[in-house]
Amino acid sequence: GHTAIEEYITLKYGDVGKKIHTGRSRNDQSLVMLRLYMKDKLSELTSGVQQLASLFENKGTEASDVLMPGYTHMQKAMPTTVGLWLGSFACALRDATIAMEAATRQIDQNPLGSAAGFGISHLQLNRQMTTEALGFERLQANSLYCGFSRGYFENIVLQALSQCMIVMSRFAVDMMMFTQQETAFFSLPDEFVTGSSIMPQKKNYDLFEIMRANGRVYGSLQQQVQQIVTGLGSGYHRDLQVTKKAFIEGVSLCSQSIELMHQIVPALRIHQERLRSAMTRELYVTDEVYKHVANGMAFREAYQKVKAEFFAHTTANAKASASDNGAAATH
C-alpha cells in the first residue's frame, strides 16, 4: 500500500513523488495511522459511554423509590430499589471513562519520524512540526519506543474499553434473569425480542444473550493482542501485523454494544406490580436483626434470635400448606 501510493504520486506529479518516503518507514507510517484511529475511536467511545451513564441515571431517577429484591448468590437477599440498581451501572460506566481518558493521554504521542525504530541520520526532521500538524498532544521522542508501542498501545486501548464491555455484559445477565416469566420485573418493546420457529408464544430476549457472549468474545480479542506482544522483544516483528485484526474487531464490537445499549435503556419498561409482589418476607429479615441491634442487643444474639424465628415460621407454614394440600386431596 505505501509503495503503491508513492508510485501513484510519482506517476501523477513526477520526481517529487520519489521523495515522499524520505525520513519515513512503513513502520512509523503504520503507527501514525493506527494512532490516529485510536484517538478518534477513544474520543467517540468515551462520549458514548458518558451518554450511556446518563441514560442509566435518567431511567433510575424515574424509578428511584420503586422497591425491588436485591440478590446475592442468585437468591433473594435484601430490599433495594430500581433506582439504586440502575444507578450502579451508571457509576460503573462513569468509572470506566476514567480508564478510557487515561488511555487517550497515554497514546496521544506522535511516532512519525522514528522510521524503523532507530530514527534518521543526516537529516534534521522537524518532528515537532508534524506533531502539531497531525494534532498529537506531544512527540513520542524515543524512536525505539515508537516501534515498541506497536501492539502495546493497542492492548492499552482494549484494556481500557474492556471495563465498559464488562459492565454491559453484567447488565445483560441481570436482564436475562429479570425478564424471564418467573420474575418479569422488566420488559422491552417487541422490536427488541425474537420469536421461535416452532413455539408461537415465545418472546426471547436473545439480544442479552448475544451481549453476554460478546463480553467474552471481546476478552478473547484483547487477550490475542496481549499474548502476541507479551512474547516479543523490542523492535519490529511481523507478529505485530496479526494484532491489527483483533484490535479493529474489538473496537468495533465495543462500539456496536454501546450503540445498542443507547436504545435499550430508554426503552426499558418497569413493572411495578411484579416488583411489589416479589418483596417477600425473607428480604426484611436482616432489617429485623438491626432493629434489635439498634435497641441494644448484641449483633450475634440478634442474628441467632431472628434466624430461629424465621425458620420456625417457615417450617410452620410449610407444614400447614402440606396439611391443606393433603386434606384437599382426600376430598
Short mmCIF file of C-alpha atoms in Angstrom, two decimals:
data_model
loop_
_atom_site.label_atom_id
_atom_site.label_comp_id
_atom_site.label_asym_id
_atom_site.label_seq_id
_atom_site.Cartn_x
_atom_site.Cartn_y
_atom_site.Cartn_z
CA GLY A 1 0.00 0.00 0.00
CA HIS A 2 2.73 2.50 0.94
CA THR A 3 4.74 1.76 -2.21
CA ALA A 4 1.61 1.98 -4.34
CA ILE A 5 0.93 5.49 -3.01
CA GLU A 6 4.50 6.54 -3.81
CA GLU A 7 4.27 5.14 -7.33
CA TYR A 8 0.91 6.86 -7.93
CA ILE A 9 2.23 10.26 -6.81
CA THR A 10 5.39 9.83 -8.89
CA LEU A 11 3.33 8.93 -11.95
CA LYS A 12 0.99 11.90 -11.42
CA TYR A 13 3.45 14.57 -10.23
CA GLY A 14 6.86 13.41 -11.36
CA ASP A 15 10.12 13.07 -9.44
CA VAL A 16 8.77 14.84 -6.34
CA GLY A 17 6.90 11.61 -5.62
CA LYS A 18 10.23 9.84 -5.17
CA LYS A 19 10.90 11.97 -2.11
CA ILE A 20 7.72 11.14 -0.24
CA HIS A 21 9.34 8.29 1.69
CA THR A 22 12.24 10.44 2.91
CA GLY A 23 12.69 10.08 6.65
CA ARG A 24 9.86 7.59 6.85
CA SER A 25 9.33 3.86 7.10
CA ARG A 26 6.26 1.72 6.65
CA ASN A 27 6.66 1.14 10.38
CA ASP A 28 6.16 4.70 11.57
CA GLN A 29 3.56 5.41 8.88
CA SER A 30 1.52 2.43 10.09
CA LEU A 31 1.98 3.62 13.67
CA VAL A 32 0.61 7.05 12.76
CA MET A 33 -2.45 5.64 11.01
CA LEU A 34 -3.25 3.32 13.91
CA ARG A 35 -2.56 6.06 16.47
CA LEU A 36 -4.96 8.49 14.78
CA TYR A 37 -7.59 5.73 14.58
CA MET A 38 -7.13 5.03 18.31
CA LYS A 39 -7.57 8.70 19.19
CA ASP A 40 -10.71 9.05 17.11
CA LYS A 41 -12.29 5.89 18.47
CA LEU A 42 -11.40 6.61 22.10
CA SER A 43 -12.94 10.07 21.79
CA GLU A 44 -16.09 8.64 20.17
CA LEU A 45 -16.49 5.76 22.60
CA THR A 46 -15.73 7.81 25.72
CA SER A 47 -18.51 10.18 24.72
CA GLY A 48 -20.79 7.20 24.04
CA VAL A 49 -20.14 5.68 27.46
CA GLN A 50 -20.74 9.03 29.19
CA GLN A 51 -24.07 9.32 27.38
CA LEU A 52 -24.96 5.75 28.36
CA ALA A 53 -24.19 6.53 32.02
CA SER A 54 -26.58 9.48 31.79
CA LEU A 55 -29.28 7.26 30.27
CA PHE A 56 -28.96 4.87 33.21
CA GLU A 57 -29.13 7.78 35.65
CA ASN A 58 -32.23 9.22 33.99
CA LYS A 59 -34.03 5.89 33.93
CA GLY A 60 -33.06 5.28 37.55
CA THR A 61 -34.44 8.66 38.56
CA GLU A 62 -37.79 7.70 37.07
CA ALA A 63 -37.96 4.75 39.48
CA SER A 64 -35.79 5.98 42.33
CA ASP A 65 -38.24 4.81 45.02
CA VAL A 66 -39.56 1.64 43.38
CA LEU A 67 -38.64 -1.31 45.59
CA MET A 68 -37.12 -4.45 44.11
CA PRO A 69 -35.45 -7.54 45.55
CA GLY A 70 -31.69 -7.43 45.91
CA TYR A 71 -29.88 -10.67 45.12
CA THR A 72 -26.71 -12.42 46.22
CA HIS A 73 -25.75 -15.90 45.01
CA MET A 74 -28.79 -15.62 42.68
CA GLN A 75 -31.02 -15.77 45.78
CA LYS A 76 -33.14 -13.05 47.37
CA ALA A 77 -31.09 -11.10 49.91
CA MET A 78 -32.29 -7.64 50.99
CA PRO A 79 -34.54 -4.89 49.66
CA THR A 80 -33.15 -2.38 47.18
CA THR A 81 -34.65 -0.01 44.64
CA VAL A 82 -34.76 0.09 40.86
CA GLY A 83 -33.03 3.47 41.08
CA LEU A 84 -30.12 2.04 43.08
CA TRP A 85 -29.82 -0.94 40.74
CA LEU A 86 -29.77 1.17 37.58
CA GLY A 87 -27.56 3.75 39.26
CA SER A 88 -24.91 1.11 39.94
CA PHE A 89 -24.40 0.69 36.21
CA ALA A 90 -24.21 4.46 35.75
CA CYS A 91 -21.47 4.66 38.40
CA ALA A 92 -19.54 1.78 36.87
CA LEU A 93 -19.67 3.40 33.43
CA ARG A 94 -18.53 6.75 34.81
CA ASP A 95 -15.51 4.99 36.31
CA ALA A 96 -14.89 3.19 33.01
CA THR A 97 -14.40 6.54 31.29
CA ILE A 98 -11.51 7.29 33.66
CA ALA A 99 -9.56 4.40 32.14
CA MET A 100 -10.56 5.47 28.63
CA GLU A 101 -9.41 9.04 29.23
CA ALA A 102 -6.15 7.78 30.74
CA ALA A 103 -5.58 5.57 27.69
CA THR A 104 -6.16 8.59 25.44
CA ARG A 105 -3.50 10.58 27.31
CA GLN A 106 -1.06 7.69 27.09
CA ILE A 107 -1.37 7.01 23.35
CA ASP A 108 -1.61 10.67 22.24
CA GLN A 109 2.02 10.76 21.03
CA ASN A 110 3.41 11.31 17.53
CA PRO A 111 5.61 8.43 16.27
CA LEU A 112 6.24 9.88 12.79
CA GLY A 113 9.94 10.29 12.06
CA SER A 114 11.02 7.32 14.16
CA ALA A 115 11.28 5.39 10.86
CA ALA A 116 12.08 1.73 11.53
CA GLY A 117 12.65 2.49 15.19
CA PHE A 118 16.14 4.00 15.04
CA GLY A 119 15.49 7.48 13.72
CA ILE A 120 17.19 9.05 10.67
CA SER A 121 20.78 10.20 10.37
CA HIS A 122 22.00 13.18 8.29
CA LEU A 123 18.57 14.83 8.19
CA GLN A 124 17.14 17.21 10.76
CA LEU A 125 13.49 16.13 10.71
CA ASN A 126 11.12 18.62 12.32
CA ARG A 127 9.12 16.09 14.29
CA GLN A 128 7.55 18.80 16.43
CA MET A 129 6.03 20.32 13.30
CA THR A 130 4.40 17.03 12.30
CA THR A 131 3.25 16.56 15.91
CA GLU A 132 1.33 19.81 15.73
CA ALA A 133 0.11 19.27 12.15
CA LEU A 134 -1.29 15.82 13.00
CA GLY A 135 -2.95 17.05 16.20
CA PHE A 136 -0.95 14.97 18.68
CA GLU A 137 -0.59 16.18 22.25
CA ARG A 138 3.14 15.51 22.32
CA LEU A 139 6.05 13.97 20.48
CA GLN A 140 6.98 10.34 21.13
CA ALA A 141 10.66 11.21 21.47
CA ASN A 142 12.34 7.84 21.92
CA SER A 143 12.40 6.32 18.43
CA LEU A 144 12.78 2.75 19.66
CA TYR A 145 9.81 3.19 22.00
CA CYS A 146 7.74 4.21 18.97
CA GLY A 147 8.25 0.76 17.48
CA PHE A 148 7.83 -0.85 20.88
CA SER A 149 4.40 0.77 21.22
CA ARG A 150 3.01 -1.11 18.19
CA GLY A 151 0.63 -3.69 19.67
CA TYR A 152 1.46 -2.40 23.16
CA PHE A 153 -0.74 0.67 22.72
CA GLU A 154 -3.46 -1.40 21.05
CA ASN A 155 -3.54 -3.56 24.16
CA ILE A 156 -3.79 -0.50 26.41
CA VAL A 157 -6.79 0.74 24.43
CA LEU A 158 -8.54 -2.65 24.51
CA GLN A 159 -7.88 -2.96 28.24
CA ALA A 160 -9.45 0.46 28.80
CA LEU A 161 -12.51 -0.41 26.71
CA SER A 162 -12.88 -3.76 28.46
CA GLN A 163 -14.31 -2.04 31.54
CA CYS A 164 -17.44 -0.81 29.78
CA MET A 165 -17.77 -4.16 27.99
CA ILE A 166 -17.78 -5.90 31.38
CA VAL A 167 -20.44 -3.52 32.70
CA MET A 168 -22.68 -4.07 29.68
CA SER A 169 -22.26 -7.84 29.87
CA ARG A 170 -23.22 -7.87 33.55
CA PHE A 171 -26.28 -5.74 32.84
CA ALA A 172 -27.25 -8.27 30.17
CA VAL A 173 -27.03 -11.12 32.70
CA ASP A 174 -29.27 -9.22 35.13
CA MET A 175 -31.77 -8.54 32.38
CA MET A 176 -31.94 -12.21 31.41
CA MET A 177 -32.91 -13.01 34.99
CA PHE A 178 -35.32 -10.11 35.42
CA THR A 179 -37.20 -10.56 32.12
CA GLN A 180 -37.96 -14.27 32.46
CA GLN A 181 -41.59 -15.19 33.15
CA GLU A 182 -40.87 -16.16 36.76
CA THR A 183 -39.80 -12.60 37.57
CA ALA A 184 -40.96 -10.30 34.73
CA PHE A 185 -39.73 -7.24 36.60
CA PHE A 186 -38.79 -5.53 33.33
CA SER A 187 -39.51 -5.84 29.64
CA LEU A 188 -38.67 -4.26 26.30
CA PRO A 189 -40.90 -3.45 23.32
CA ASP A 190 -41.41 -6.20 20.77
CA GLU A 191 -38.85 -4.78 18.34
CA PHE A 192 -36.12 -5.88 20.76
CA VAL A 193 -37.24 -9.51 21.08
CA THR A 194 -37.31 -12.52 18.76
CA GLY A 195 -39.75 -15.36 18.32
CA SER A 196 -39.45 -19.09 17.85
CA SER A 197 -39.76 -21.08 14.64
CA ILE A 198 -41.89 -23.70 16.44
CA MET A 199 -43.29 -22.12 19.63
CA PRO A 200 -45.68 -19.26 18.74
CA GLN A 201 -45.84 -17.82 22.25
CA LYS A 202 -42.11 -17.18 22.65
CA LYS A 203 -40.58 -13.75 23.15
CA ASN A 204 -36.87 -14.25 23.52
CA TYR A 205 -34.51 -11.62 24.87
CA ASP A 206 -31.63 -13.08 22.94
CA LEU A 207 -30.05 -9.65 22.43
CA PHE A 208 -28.89 -10.01 26.03
CA GLU A 209 -27.57 -13.50 25.37
CA ILE A 210 -25.55 -12.14 22.46
CA MET A 211 -24.34 -9.25 24.61
CA ARG A 212 -23.24 -11.70 27.30
CA ALA A 213 -21.37 -13.75 24.70
CA ASN A 214 -19.80 -10.64 23.18
CA GLY A 215 -18.33 -9.76 26.56
CA ARG A 216 -16.35 -12.99 26.37
CA VAL A 217 -15.53 -12.58 22.68
CA TYR A 218 -14.16 -9.13 23.42
CA GLY A 219 -11.99 -10.52 26.22
CA SER A 220 -10.55 -13.10 23.82
CA LEU A 221 -9.70 -10.39 21.27
CA GLN A 222 -7.93 -8.32 23.91
CA GLN A 223 -6.03 -11.40 25.05
CA GLN A 224 -4.96 -12.16 21.47
CA VAL A 225 -3.24 -8.79 21.29
CA GLN A 226 -1.76 -9.06 24.77
CA GLN A 227 -0.43 -12.57 24.28
CA ILE A 228 1.18 -11.67 20.94
CA VAL A 229 3.03 -8.62 22.29
CA THR A 230 3.98 -10.33 25.55
CA GLY A 231 6.11 -12.84 23.65
CA LEU A 232 8.09 -10.26 21.68
CA GLY A 233 11.32 -8.39 22.27
CA SER A 234 11.81 -4.72 21.42
CA GLY A 235 11.96 -3.64 17.79
CA TYR A 236 9.61 -4.55 14.99
CA HIS A 237 8.39 -8.12 14.47
CA ARG A 238 6.00 -9.27 11.76
CA ASP A 239 3.86 -10.85 14.50
CA LEU A 240 2.60 -7.34 15.23
CA GLN A 241 0.70 -7.27 11.95
CA VAL A 242 -1.55 -10.02 13.36
CA THR A 243 -2.69 -7.73 16.19
CA LYS A 244 -4.46 -5.34 13.81
CA LYS A 245 -7.43 -7.60 13.02
CA ALA A 246 -8.16 -8.42 16.67
CA PHE A 247 -7.77 -4.77 17.64
CA ILE A 248 -10.16 -3.42 14.99
CA GLU A 249 -12.71 -6.16 15.74
CA GLY A 250 -12.55 -5.41 19.47
CA VAL A 251 -13.08 -1.68 18.99
CA SER A 252 -15.95 -2.34 16.57
CA LEU A 253 -17.62 -4.79 18.98
CA CYS A 254 -17.44 -2.25 21.80
CA SER A 255 -18.88 0.46 19.57
CA GLN A 256 -21.80 -1.73 18.45
CA SER A 257 -22.57 -2.73 22.05
CA ILE A 258 -22.69 0.88 23.22
CA GLU A 259 -24.97 1.86 20.33
CA LEU A 260 -27.37 -0.96 21.19
CA MET A 261 -27.42 -0.01 24.86
CA HIS A 262 -28.33 3.55 23.89
CA GLN A 263 -31.57 2.11 22.52
CA ILE A 264 -32.21 -0.44 25.27
CA VAL A 265 -32.02 1.69 28.41
CA PRO A 266 -34.57 4.40 27.46
CA ALA A 267 -36.96 1.68 26.21
CA LEU A 268 -36.80 -0.33 29.44
CA ARG A 269 -40.26 -0.94 30.91
CA ILE A 270 -40.55 -1.25 34.69
CA HIS A 271 -43.36 -3.46 36.01
CA GLN A 272 -44.03 -2.12 39.48
CA GLU A 273 -46.79 -4.60 40.37
CA ARG A 274 -44.49 -7.56 39.67
CA LEU A 275 -41.77 -5.91 41.73
CA ARG A 276 -44.13 -5.27 44.66
CA SER A 277 -45.31 -8.88 44.69
CA ALA A 278 -41.68 -10.04 44.79
CA MET A 279 -40.97 -8.12 48.01
CA THR A 280 -41.46 -11.17 50.22
CA ARG A 281 -40.81 -11.62 53.95
CA GLU A 282 -37.29 -13.05 53.71
CA LEU A 283 -35.99 -9.78 52.23
CA TYR A 284 -36.66 -7.99 55.52
CA VAL A 285 -35.05 -10.50 57.89
CA THR A 286 -31.75 -8.61 58.13
CA ASP A 287 -33.71 -5.45 58.85
CA GLU A 288 -35.26 -7.22 61.84
CA VAL A 289 -31.78 -8.09 63.11
CA TYR A 290 -30.73 -4.46 63.10
CA LYS A 291 -33.91 -3.32 64.82
CA HIS A 292 -32.79 -5.43 67.78
CA VAL A 293 -29.22 -4.14 67.48
CA ALA A 294 -30.48 -0.54 67.47
CA ASN A 295 -32.30 -1.35 70.73
CA GLY A 296 -29.09 -2.53 72.39
CA MET A 297 -28.94 -6.27 71.64
CA ALA A 298 -25.56 -7.68 70.57
CA PHE A 299 -25.45 -8.36 66.85
CA ARG A 300 -24.78 -12.12 67.15
CA GLU A 301 -27.60 -12.58 69.65
CA ALA A 302 -29.96 -10.66 67.39
CA TYR A 303 -28.80 -12.67 64.38
CA GLN A 304 -29.43 -16.02 66.09
CA LYS A 305 -32.79 -14.90 67.50
CA VAL A 306 -34.16 -13.66 64.17
CA LYS A 307 -32.77 -16.65 62.30
CA ALA A 308 -34.51 -19.10 64.67
CA GLU A 309 -37.78 -17.19 64.42
CA PHE A 310 -37.64 -17.00 60.63
CA PHE A 311 -37.01 -20.71 60.07
CA ALA A 312 -39.59 -21.69 62.73
CA HIS A 313 -42.15 -19.61 60.86
CA THR A 314 -41.08 -21.05 57.52
CA THR A 315 -41.33 -24.63 58.81
CA ALA A 316 -44.76 -24.00 60.32
CA ASN A 317 -46.03 -22.53 57.07
CA ALA A 318 -44.68 -25.47 55.10
CA LYS A 319 -46.42 -27.98 57.41
CA ALA A 320 -49.69 -26.06 57.22
CA SER A 321 -49.51 -25.94 53.45
CA ALA A 322 -48.80 -29.67 53.25
CA SER A 323 -51.74 -30.39 55.60
CA ASP A 324 -54.08 -28.26 53.47
CA ASN A 325 -52.95 -29.99 50.29
CA GLY A 326 -53.47 -33.39 51.88
CA ALA A 327 -56.95 -32.50 53.05
CA ALA A 328 -57.86 -31.22 49.59
CA ALA A 329 -56.63 -34.45 48.03
CA THR A 330 -58.90 -36.61 50.26
CA HIS A 331 -61.95 -34.75 49.01
#
